mmCIF file with all atom_site columns, C-alpha atoms in Angstrom:
data_model
loop_
_atom_site.group_PDB
_atom_site.id
_atom_site.type_symbol
_atom_site.label_atom_id
_atom_site.label_alt_id
_atom_site.label_comp_id
_atom_site.label_asym_id
_atom_site.label_entity_id
_atom_site.label_seq_id
_atom_site.pdbx_PDB_ins_code
_atom_site.Cartn_x
_atom_site.Cartn_y
_atom_site.Cartn_z
_atom_site.occupancy
_atom_site.B_iso_or_equiv
_atom_site.pdbx_formal_charge
_atom_site.auth_seq_id
_atom_site.auth_comp_id
_atom_site.auth_asym_id
_atom_site.auth_atom_id
_atom_site.pdbx_PDB_model_num
ATOM 1   C CA . MET A 1 1   ? 66.262 123.018 99.718  1.00 53.00 ? 593 MET A CA 1
ATOM 2   C CA . SER A 1 2   ? 67.497 120.733 102.512 1.00 58.00 ? 594 SER A CA 1
ATOM 3   C CA . ASP A 1 3   ? 66.039 117.447 103.727 1.00 63.00 ? 595 ASP A CA 1
ATOM 4   C CA . GLY A 1 4   ? 67.969 117.730 106.995 1.00 69.00 ? 596 GLY A CA 1
ATOM 5   C CA . ARG A 1 5   ? 70.495 115.049 106.160 1.00 76.00 ? 597 ARG A CA 1
ATOM 6   C CA . PRO A 1 6   ? 74.068 116.208 106.754 1.00 81.00 ? 598 PRO A CA 1
ATOM 7   C CA . VAL A 1 7   ? 76.527 116.774 103.925 1.00 85.00 ? 599 VAL A CA 1
ATOM 8   C CA . SER A 1 8   ? 80.021 115.601 104.839 1.00 88.00 ? 600 SER A CA 1
ATOM 9   C CA . ASP A 1 9   ? 83.143 114.085 103.316 1.00 87.00 ? 601 ASP A CA 1
ATOM 10  C CA . ASP A 1 10  ? 83.356 111.674 106.299 1.00 88.00 ? 602 ASP A CA 1
ATOM 11  C CA . LEU A 1 11  ? 82.852 108.011 105.411 1.00 88.00 ? 603 LEU A CA 1
ATOM 12  C CA . PRO A 1 12  ? 79.287 107.022 106.292 1.00 89.00 ? 604 PRO A CA 1
ATOM 13  C CA . ASP A 1 13  ? 78.504 104.201 108.696 1.00 89.00 ? 605 ASP A CA 1
ATOM 14  C CA . SER A 1 14  ? 77.656 101.757 105.920 1.00 92.00 ? 606 SER A CA 1
ATOM 15  C CA . PRO A 1 15  ? 78.510 98.116  105.214 1.00 90.00 ? 607 PRO A CA 1
ATOM 16  C CA . ILE A 1 16  ? 80.316 98.982  101.957 1.00 92.00 ? 608 ILE A CA 1
ATOM 17  C CA . HIS A 1 17  ? 82.729 101.773 101.043 1.00 90.00 ? 609 HIS A CA 1
ATOM 18  C CA . THR A 1 18  ? 83.550 102.209 97.354  1.00 90.00 ? 610 THR A CA 1
ATOM 19  C CA . THR A 1 19  ? 87.093 103.190 96.409  1.00 90.00 ? 611 THR A CA 1
ATOM 20  C CA . GLY A 1 20  ? 86.390 105.099 93.205  1.00 88.00 ? 612 GLY A CA 1
ATOM 21  C CA . THR A 1 21  ? 84.727 105.006 89.810  1.00 91.00 ? 613 THR A CA 1
ATOM 22  C CA . ASP A 1 22  ? 85.930 102.130 87.634  1.00 94.00 ? 614 ASP A CA 1
ATOM 23  C CA . HIS A 1 23  ? 83.786 102.680 84.557  1.00 95.00 ? 615 HIS A CA 1
ATOM 24  C CA . ILE A 1 24  ? 80.374 103.779 83.351  1.00 95.00 ? 616 ILE A CA 1
ATOM 25  C CA . THR A 1 25  ? 78.744 102.046 80.381  1.00 97.00 ? 617 THR A CA 1
ATOM 26  C CA . ILE A 1 26  ? 76.343 103.639 77.906  1.00 96.00 ? 618 ILE A CA 1
ATOM 27  C CA . TRP A 1 27  ? 74.201 102.140 75.163  1.00 95.00 ? 619 TRP A CA 1
ATOM 28  C CA . GLY A 1 28  ? 75.771 103.498 71.986  1.00 96.00 ? 620 GLY A CA 1
ATOM 29  C CA . SER A 1 29  ? 74.893 103.364 68.312  1.00 97.00 ? 621 SER A CA 1
ATOM 30  C CA . ASN A 1 30  ? 77.765 102.276 66.059  1.00 98.00 ? 622 ASN A CA 1
ATOM 31  C CA . ALA A 1 31  ? 81.522 102.220 66.546  1.00 98.00 ? 623 ALA A CA 1
ATOM 32  C CA . GLU A 1 32  ? 82.357 104.747 63.808  1.00 98.00 ? 624 GLU A CA 1
ATOM 33  C CA . ASP A 1 33  ? 80.195 107.576 65.152  1.00 98.00 ? 625 ASP A CA 1
ATOM 34  C CA . THR A 1 34  ? 81.062 106.844 68.785  1.00 98.00 ? 626 THR A CA 1
ATOM 35  C CA . ILE A 1 35  ? 84.799 106.875 68.105  1.00 98.00 ? 627 ILE A CA 1
ATOM 36  C CA . ALA A 1 36  ? 84.464 110.033 65.987  1.00 98.00 ? 628 ALA A CA 1
ATOM 37  C CA . PHE A 1 37  ? 82.906 111.939 68.893  1.00 98.00 ? 629 PHE A CA 1
ATOM 38  C CA . TYR A 1 38  ? 84.694 110.588 71.964  1.00 98.00 ? 630 TYR A CA 1
ATOM 39  C CA . ARG A 1 39  ? 88.159 109.886 70.538  1.00 98.00 ? 631 ARG A CA 1
ATOM 40  C CA . ASP A 1 40  ? 88.531 112.156 67.524  1.00 98.00 ? 632 ASP A CA 1
ATOM 41  C CA . LEU A 1 41  ? 86.726 115.234 68.931  1.00 98.00 ? 633 LEU A CA 1
ATOM 42  C CA . LEU A 1 42  ? 87.022 114.978 72.728  1.00 97.00 ? 634 LEU A CA 1
ATOM 43  C CA . GLY A 1 43  ? 90.449 113.325 72.623  1.00 97.00 ? 635 GLY A CA 1
ATOM 44  C CA . MET A 1 44  ? 89.721 110.275 74.779  1.00 97.00 ? 636 MET A CA 1
ATOM 45  C CA . PRO A 1 45  ? 92.032 107.364 73.835  1.00 97.00 ? 637 PRO A CA 1
ATOM 46  C CA . LEU A 1 46  ? 90.279 104.155 72.774  1.00 97.00 ? 638 LEU A CA 1
ATOM 47  C CA . VAL A 1 47  ? 92.103 101.733 75.059  1.00 97.00 ? 639 VAL A CA 1
ATOM 48  C CA . LEU A 1 48  ? 90.156 98.470  74.648  1.00 97.00 ? 640 LEU A CA 1
ATOM 49  C CA . ARG A 1 49  ? 87.776 96.955  72.123  1.00 97.00 ? 641 ARG A CA 1
ATOM 50  C CA . GLN A 1 50  ? 86.210 93.529  72.618  1.00 97.00 ? 642 GLN A CA 1
ATOM 51  C CA . PRO A 1 51  ? 82.851 91.750  72.346  1.00 96.00 ? 643 PRO A CA 1
ATOM 52  C CA . ASN A 1 52  ? 80.127 92.605  74.827  1.00 96.00 ? 644 ASN A CA 1
ATOM 53  C CA . LEU A 1 53  ? 80.577 89.549  77.051  1.00 96.00 ? 645 LEU A CA 1
ATOM 54  C CA . ASP A 1 54  ? 76.835 89.395  77.753  1.00 96.00 ? 646 ASP A CA 1
ATOM 55  C CA . ASP A 1 55  ? 75.929 89.695  74.060  1.00 96.00 ? 647 ASP A CA 1
ATOM 56  C CA . PRO A 1 56  ? 78.832 88.958  71.680  1.00 95.00 ? 648 PRO A CA 1
ATOM 57  C CA . SER A 1 57  ? 76.859 90.316  68.708  1.00 96.00 ? 649 SER A CA 1
ATOM 58  C CA . GLN A 1 58  ? 77.759 93.767  70.063  1.00 97.00 ? 650 GLN A CA 1
ATOM 59  C CA . THR A 1 59  ? 81.141 95.464  70.520  1.00 98.00 ? 651 THR A CA 1
ATOM 60  C CA . HIS A 1 60  ? 82.315 96.953  73.807  1.00 98.00 ? 652 HIS A CA 1
ATOM 61  C CA . LEU A 1 61  ? 84.432 100.114 73.416  1.00 98.00 ? 653 LEU A CA 1
ATOM 62  C CA . PHE A 1 62  ? 86.539 101.421 76.334  1.00 98.00 ? 654 PHE A CA 1
ATOM 63  C CA . PHE A 1 63  ? 87.719 105.058 76.400  1.00 98.00 ? 655 PHE A CA 1
ATOM 64  C CA . ASP A 1 64  ? 90.121 106.598 78.929  1.00 97.00 ? 656 ASP A CA 1
ATOM 65  C CA . THR A 1 65  ? 88.534 109.866 80.105  1.00 97.00 ? 657 THR A CA 1
ATOM 66  C CA . GLY A 1 66  ? 91.967 111.275 80.951  1.00 94.00 ? 658 GLY A CA 1
ATOM 67  C CA . ASP A 1 67  ? 92.708 110.084 84.475  1.00 92.00 ? 659 ASP A CA 1
ATOM 68  C CA . GLY A 1 68  ? 92.462 106.315 84.053  1.00 92.00 ? 660 GLY A CA 1
ATOM 69  C CA . ARG A 1 69  ? 88.723 106.280 84.706  1.00 94.00 ? 661 ARG A CA 1
ATOM 70  C CA . ILE A 1 70  ? 86.919 104.588 81.879  1.00 97.00 ? 662 ILE A CA 1
ATOM 71  C CA . LEU A 1 71  ? 83.788 105.367 79.856  1.00 97.00 ? 663 LEU A CA 1
ATOM 72  C CA . THR A 1 72  ? 82.502 102.434 77.813  1.00 98.00 ? 664 THR A CA 1
ATOM 73  C CA . PHE A 1 73  ? 79.881 101.919 75.110  1.00 98.00 ? 665 PHE A CA 1
ATOM 74  C CA . PHE A 1 74  ? 77.992 98.933  73.763  1.00 97.00 ? 666 PHE A CA 1
ATOM 75  C CA . VAL A 1 75  ? 77.804 99.482  69.988  1.00 98.00 ? 667 VAL A CA 1
ATOM 76  C CA . SER A 1 76  ? 76.689 97.626  66.893  1.00 97.00 ? 668 SER A CA 1
ATOM 77  C CA . ASP A 1 77  ? 77.241 98.525  63.248  1.00 96.00 ? 669 ASP A CA 1
ATOM 78  C CA . ASP A 1 78  ? 73.553 97.967  62.463  1.00 96.00 ? 670 ASP A CA 1
ATOM 79  C CA . ARG A 1 79  ? 72.498 100.850 64.763  1.00 96.00 ? 671 ARG A CA 1
ATOM 80  C CA . GLN A 1 80  ? 72.300 104.364 63.376  1.00 97.00 ? 672 GLN A CA 1
ATOM 81  C CA . SER A 1 81  ? 73.080 107.384 65.518  1.00 96.00 ? 673 SER A CA 1
ATOM 82  C CA . ASP A 1 82  ? 70.132 109.539 66.548  1.00 94.00 ? 674 ASP A CA 1
ATOM 83  C CA . PRO A 1 83  ? 71.216 113.073 67.550  1.00 91.00 ? 675 PRO A CA 1
ATOM 84  C CA . ARG A 1 84  ? 67.778 114.133 68.767  1.00 90.00 ? 676 ARG A CA 1
ATOM 85  C CA . PRO A 1 85  ? 67.688 115.102 72.457  1.00 90.00 ? 677 PRO A CA 1
ATOM 86  C CA . GLN A 1 86  ? 67.102 112.144 74.744  1.00 84.00 ? 678 GLN A CA 1
ATOM 87  C CA . ARG A 1 87  ? 64.160 112.096 77.140  1.00 80.00 ? 679 ARG A CA 1
ATOM 88  C CA . SER A 1 88  ? 65.272 110.133 80.191  1.00 80.00 ? 680 SER A CA 1
ATOM 89  C CA . ALA A 1 89  ? 62.897 108.579 82.683  1.00 87.00 ? 681 ALA A CA 1
ATOM 90  C CA . ILE A 1 90  ? 63.585 108.064 86.381  1.00 90.00 ? 682 ILE A CA 1
ATOM 91  C CA . GLY A 1 91  ? 66.669 105.889 86.679  1.00 90.00 ? 683 GLY A CA 1
ATOM 92  C CA . GLY A 1 92  ? 68.014 107.071 83.327  1.00 88.00 ? 684 GLY A CA 1
ATOM 93  C CA . VAL A 1 93  ? 71.162 109.120 82.728  1.00 90.00 ? 685 VAL A CA 1
ATOM 94  C CA . HIS A 1 94  ? 70.568 112.883 82.589  1.00 92.00 ? 686 HIS A CA 1
ATOM 95  C CA . HIS A 1 95  ? 74.109 113.727 81.469  1.00 94.00 ? 687 HIS A CA 1
ATOM 96  C CA . ILE A 1 96  ? 77.746 112.782 81.849  1.00 96.00 ? 688 ILE A CA 1
ATOM 97  C CA . ALA A 1 97  ? 80.379 115.314 82.900  1.00 96.00 ? 689 ALA A CA 1
ATOM 98  C CA . LEU A 1 98  ? 83.996 115.332 81.761  1.00 96.00 ? 690 LEU A CA 1
ATOM 99  C CA . ARG A 1 99  ? 86.848 117.650 82.746  1.00 94.00 ? 691 ARG A CA 1
ATOM 100 C CA . VAL A 1 100 ? 89.264 119.691 80.656  1.00 95.00 ? 692 VAL A CA 1
ATOM 101 C CA . ALA A 1 101 ? 92.256 121.760 81.726  1.00 93.00 ? 693 ALA A CA 1
ATOM 102 C CA . PRO A 1 102 ? 91.306 125.399 82.329  1.00 92.00 ? 694 PRO A CA 1
ATOM 103 C CA . ASP A 1 103 ? 93.875 126.681 79.811  1.00 92.00 ? 695 ASP A CA 1
ATOM 104 C CA . ARG A 1 104 ? 92.180 124.545 77.127  1.00 93.00 ? 696 ARG A CA 1
ATOM 105 C CA . PHE A 1 105 ? 88.614 125.597 77.968  1.00 94.00 ? 697 PHE A CA 1
ATOM 106 C CA . GLU A 1 106 ? 88.189 128.233 75.261  1.00 94.00 ? 698 GLU A CA 1
ATOM 107 C CA . GLU A 1 107 ? 90.079 126.074 72.761  1.00 95.00 ? 699 GLU A CA 1
ATOM 108 C CA . MET A 1 108 ? 87.605 123.278 73.521  1.00 96.00 ? 700 MET A CA 1
ATOM 109 C CA . MET A 1 109 ? 84.688 125.629 72.813  1.00 95.00 ? 701 MET A CA 1
ATOM 110 C CA . GLN A 1 110 ? 86.240 126.569 69.469  1.00 96.00 ? 702 GLN A CA 1
ATOM 111 C CA . ALA A 1 111 ? 86.773 122.905 68.587  1.00 96.00 ? 703 ALA A CA 1
ATOM 112 C CA . LEU A 1 112 ? 83.102 122.150 69.245  1.00 96.00 ? 704 LEU A CA 1
ATOM 113 C CA . GLU A 1 113 ? 82.126 125.095 67.076  1.00 96.00 ? 705 GLU A CA 1
ATOM 114 C CA . ASP A 1 114 ? 84.472 123.985 64.286  1.00 96.00 ? 706 ASP A CA 1
ATOM 115 C CA . ALA A 1 115 ? 82.886 120.511 64.441  1.00 95.00 ? 707 ALA A CA 1
ATOM 116 C CA . GLY A 1 116 ? 79.407 121.992 64.060  1.00 95.00 ? 708 GLY A CA 1
ATOM 117 C CA . LYS A 1 117 ? 78.398 121.056 67.597  1.00 95.00 ? 709 LYS A CA 1
ATOM 118 C CA . GLY A 1 118 ? 76.025 123.427 69.353  1.00 94.00 ? 710 GLY A CA 1
ATOM 119 C CA . TYR A 1 119 ? 76.803 124.220 72.978  1.00 95.00 ? 711 TYR A CA 1
ATOM 120 C CA . ASN A 1 120 ? 75.946 126.458 75.931  1.00 95.00 ? 712 ASN A CA 1
ATOM 121 C CA . VAL A 1 121 ? 78.527 127.829 78.373  1.00 95.00 ? 713 VAL A CA 1
ATOM 122 C CA . PHE A 1 122 ? 77.669 128.667 81.984  1.00 95.00 ? 714 PHE A CA 1
ATOM 123 C CA . ASP A 1 123 ? 79.413 130.016 85.062  1.00 93.00 ? 715 ASP A CA 1
ATOM 124 C CA . ARG A 1 124 ? 78.099 127.580 87.664  1.00 92.00 ? 716 ARG A CA 1
ATOM 125 C CA . GLY A 1 125 ? 79.494 129.398 90.691  1.00 89.00 ? 717 GLY A CA 1
ATOM 126 C CA . ILE A 1 126 ? 82.356 127.078 91.641  1.00 92.00 ? 718 ILE A CA 1
ATOM 127 C CA . PHE A 1 127 ? 83.095 125.788 88.129  1.00 93.00 ? 719 PHE A CA 1
ATOM 128 C CA . HIS A 1 128 ? 82.564 126.607 84.458  1.00 94.00 ? 720 HIS A CA 1
ATOM 129 C CA . SER A 1 129 ? 80.660 124.244 82.175  1.00 96.00 ? 721 SER A CA 1
ATOM 130 C CA . VAL A 1 130 ? 79.928 123.767 78.502  1.00 96.00 ? 722 VAL A CA 1
ATOM 131 C CA . TYR A 1 131 ? 76.941 121.599 77.591  1.00 96.00 ? 723 TYR A CA 1
ATOM 132 C CA . THR A 1 132 ? 76.748 119.862 74.226  1.00 96.00 ? 724 THR A CA 1
ATOM 133 C CA . ARG A 1 133 ? 75.329 116.576 72.877  1.00 96.00 ? 725 ARG A CA 1
ATOM 134 C CA . ASP A 1 134 ? 77.021 113.491 71.525  1.00 97.00 ? 726 ASP A CA 1
ATOM 135 C CA . ASN A 1 135 ? 76.065 111.615 68.342  1.00 96.00 ? 727 ASN A CA 1
ATOM 136 C CA . ASN A 1 136 ? 73.053 110.096 70.115  1.00 95.00 ? 728 ASN A CA 1
ATOM 137 C CA . GLY A 1 137 ? 71.675 113.184 71.810  1.00 95.00 ? 729 GLY A CA 1
ATOM 138 C CA . LEU A 1 138 ? 73.190 112.409 75.222  1.00 95.00 ? 730 LEU A CA 1
ATOM 139 C CA . VAL A 1 139 ? 73.996 115.611 77.102  1.00 96.00 ? 731 VAL A CA 1
ATOM 140 C CA . VAL A 1 140 ? 77.746 115.873 77.655  1.00 97.00 ? 732 VAL A CA 1
ATOM 141 C CA . GLU A 1 141 ? 78.953 118.472 80.139  1.00 97.00 ? 733 GLU A CA 1
ATOM 142 C CA . ILE A 1 142 ? 82.577 119.560 79.781  1.00 96.00 ? 734 ILE A CA 1
ATOM 143 C CA . THR A 1 143 ? 83.686 121.352 82.900  1.00 95.00 ? 735 THR A CA 1
ATOM 144 C CA . THR A 1 144 ? 86.689 122.943 84.526  1.00 94.00 ? 736 THR A CA 1
ATOM 145 C CA . ASP A 1 145 ? 87.096 123.993 88.151  1.00 91.00 ? 737 ASP A CA 1
ATOM 146 C CA . LYS A 1 146 ? 87.573 127.656 89.006  1.00 92.00 ? 738 LYS A CA 1
ATOM 147 C CA . PHE A 1 147 ? 90.282 126.725 91.502  1.00 93.00 ? 739 PHE A CA 1
ATOM 148 C CA . ASP A 1 148 ? 93.102 124.195 91.412  1.00 89.00 ? 740 ASP A CA 1
ATOM 149 C CA . VAL A 1 149 ? 91.742 121.833 94.057  1.00 89.00 ? 741 VAL A CA 1
ATOM 150 C CA . PRO A 1 150 ? 93.835 118.686 94.729  1.00 88.00 ? 742 PRO A CA 1
ATOM 151 C CA . ASP A 1 151 ? 91.871 115.558 93.829  1.00 87.00 ? 743 ASP A CA 1
ATOM 152 C CA . ASP A 1 152 ? 92.508 113.993 97.238  1.00 90.00 ? 744 ASP A CA 1
ATOM 153 C CA . ARG A 1 153 ? 90.985 117.065 98.951  1.00 93.00 ? 745 ARG A CA 1
ATOM 154 C CA . ARG A 1 154 ? 88.106 117.600 96.507  1.00 92.00 ? 746 ARG A CA 1
ATOM 155 C CA . ALA A 1 155 ? 85.372 116.023 98.664  1.00 94.00 ? 747 ALA A CA 1
ATOM 156 C CA . GLU A 1 156 ? 86.579 117.915 101.750 1.00 95.00 ? 748 GLU A CA 1
ATOM 157 C CA . VAL A 1 157 ? 86.587 121.219 99.858  1.00 95.00 ? 749 VAL A CA 1
ATOM 158 C CA . LEU A 1 158 ? 83.095 120.640 98.461  1.00 95.00 ? 750 LEU A CA 1
ATOM 159 C CA . ALA A 1 159 ? 81.648 119.628 101.838 1.00 96.00 ? 751 ALA A CA 1
ATOM 160 C CA . THR A 1 160 ? 83.204 122.698 103.479 1.00 96.00 ? 752 THR A CA 1
ATOM 161 C CA . THR A 1 161 ? 81.895 124.901 100.660 1.00 96.00 ? 753 THR A CA 1
ATOM 162 C CA . GLN A 1 162 ? 78.435 123.420 101.250 1.00 95.00 ? 754 GLN A CA 1
ATOM 163 C CA . ARG A 1 163 ? 78.543 124.279 104.960 1.00 95.00 ? 755 ARG A CA 1
ATOM 164 C CA . ILE A 1 164 ? 79.673 127.838 104.264 1.00 96.00 ? 756 ILE A CA 1
ATOM 165 C CA . ARG A 1 165 ? 77.016 128.476 101.612 1.00 95.00 ? 757 ARG A CA 1
ATOM 166 C CA . GLU A 1 166 ? 74.295 127.160 103.979 1.00 93.00 ? 758 GLU A CA 1
ATOM 167 C CA . GLU A 1 167 ? 75.564 129.477 106.722 1.00 95.00 ? 759 GLU A CA 1
ATOM 168 C CA . ASP A 1 168 ? 75.419 132.298 104.158 1.00 95.00 ? 760 ASP A CA 1
ATOM 169 C CA . GLY A 1 169 ? 71.816 131.424 103.282 1.00 94.00 ? 761 GLY A CA 1
ATOM 170 C CA . ALA A 1 170 ? 72.659 131.089 99.582  1.00 93.00 ? 762 ALA A CA 1
ATOM 171 C CA . ASP A 1 171 ? 70.690 128.705 97.378  1.00 90.00 ? 763 ASP A CA 1
ATOM 172 C CA . TYR A 1 172 ? 73.760 127.323 95.614  1.00 92.00 ? 764 TYR A CA 1
ATOM 173 C CA . ALA A 1 173 ? 77.544 127.297 95.988  1.00 94.00 ? 765 ALA A CA 1
ATOM 174 C CA . LYS A 1 174 ? 79.267 130.375 94.615  1.00 92.00 ? 766 LYS A CA 1
ATOM 175 C CA . GLU A 1 175 ? 82.864 131.365 94.037  1.00 93.00 ? 767 GLU A CA 1
ATOM 176 C CA . GLU A 1 176 ? 83.121 133.248 97.326  1.00 94.00 ? 768 GLU A CA 1
ATOM 177 C CA . HIS A 1 177 ? 81.951 130.168 99.266  1.00 96.00 ? 769 HIS A CA 1
ATOM 178 C CA . MET A 1 178 ? 84.689 128.022 97.762  1.00 95.00 ? 770 MET A CA 1
ATOM 179 C CA . GLU A 1 179 ? 87.272 130.760 98.337  1.00 94.00 ? 771 GLU A CA 1
ATOM 180 C CA . ALA A 1 180 ? 86.284 130.794 102.015 1.00 95.00 ? 772 ALA A CA 1
ATOM 181 C CA . ALA A 1 181 ? 86.444 126.990 102.171 1.00 96.00 ? 773 ALA A CA 1
ATOM 182 C CA . LEU A 1 182 ? 89.928 126.934 100.675 1.00 96.00 ? 774 LEU A CA 1
ATOM 183 C CA . GLU A 1 183 ? 91.094 129.576 103.151 1.00 95.00 ? 775 GLU A CA 1
ATOM 184 C CA . GLU A 1 184 ? 89.582 127.668 106.088 1.00 96.00 ? 776 GLU A CA 1
ATOM 185 C CA . LEU A 1 185 ? 91.307 124.450 104.975 1.00 96.00 ? 777 LEU A CA 1
ATOM 186 C CA . GLY A 1 186 ? 94.642 126.186 104.421 1.00 95.00 ? 778 GLY A CA 1
ATOM 187 C CA . LEU A 1 187 ? 94.734 125.495 100.686 1.00 94.00 ? 779 LEU A CA 1
ATOM 188 C CA . GLU A 1 188 ? 96.234 128.166 98.457  1.00 88.00 ? 780 GLU A CA 1
ATOM 189 C CA . ALA A 1 189 ? 94.432 128.335 95.121  1.00 82.00 ? 781 ALA A CA 1
ATOM 190 C CA . GLU A 1 190 ? 94.063 131.323 92.843  1.00 81.00 ? 782 GLU A CA 1
ATOM 191 C CA . PRO A 1 191 ? 90.914 131.596 90.717  1.00 83.00 ? 783 PRO A CA 1
ATOM 192 C CA . ARG A 1 192 ? 91.532 130.659 87.105  1.00 88.00 ? 784 ARG A CA 1
ATOM 193 C CA . ASP A 1 193 ? 91.039 132.997 84.155  1.00 88.00 ? 785 ASP A CA 1
ATOM 194 C CA . LEU A 1 194 ? 87.874 131.729 82.479  1.00 91.00 ? 786 LEU A CA 1
ATOM 195 C CA . PRO A 1 195 ? 85.468 133.398 80.033  1.00 89.00 ? 787 PRO A CA 1
ATOM 196 C CA . ASP A 1 196 ? 82.581 135.470 81.315  1.00 89.00 ? 788 ASP A CA 1
ATOM 197 C CA . ALA A 1 197 ? 79.291 133.564 81.211  1.00 90.00 ? 789 ALA A CA 1
ATOM 198 C CA . GLU A 1 198 ? 75.797 133.679 82.645  1.00 90.00 ? 790 GLU A CA 1
ATOM 199 C CA . SER A 1 199 ? 74.983 131.310 85.493  1.00 88.00 ? 791 SER A CA 1
ATOM 200 C CA . GLY A 1 200 ? 72.238 129.537 83.570  1.00 82.00 ? 792 GLY A CA 1
ATOM 201 C CA . VAL A 1 201 ? 70.381 128.792 86.799  1.00 79.00 ? 793 VAL A CA 1
ATOM 202 C CA . GLY A 1 202 ? 66.643 128.419 86.450  1.00 72.00 ? 794 GLY A CA 1
ATOM 203 C CA . GLY A 1 203 ? 64.605 129.999 89.250  1.00 62.00 ? 795 GLY A CA 1
ATOM 204 C CA . VAL A 1 204 ? 67.480 129.788 91.758  1.00 65.00 ? 796 VAL A CA 1
ATOM 205 C CA . GLU A 1 205 ? 68.823 132.987 93.274  1.00 58.00 ? 797 GLU A CA 1
#
């Protein structure tokens, strides 16, 4: 469905232009469970620990997601983890998405299984994703791209893929749309060898 507003990687005519994601902060439970999931299972280094500067009774944990971008948590030892699925209202976080290298994708799935974490794996057309939950029921998507797209061309590739899939009349971006976008932009990228999976789309053709 389109609202008529153009999709483009061009900078909009706006008074502010952000330069990237610095960090995202989540309300966590306690330090032990948070570190066990994000550092010890997902392999994100804990790079900073200090008081929550707005409420020093809490601790602020900083994890490096793998590219210098930071995911942080406010935690307190008097809060127990609650693994039940979260029910987010408007303005809440639906899920966070993290990347893994494609050659570690199946190894990551096995690690989740070994840790007793349930998950679903989907072929989302232009990427593969595993969905699991952290110690507090937050949906965590772990994804890998089907093609080796340079980070500095990622927005351009996605916007071009969007245009091509609209011209094709498809409801969502598929592998062939990204292949065509890469060819149009002169980027050589072979599709990666990833496990077969259903699309998982609900009511979208």
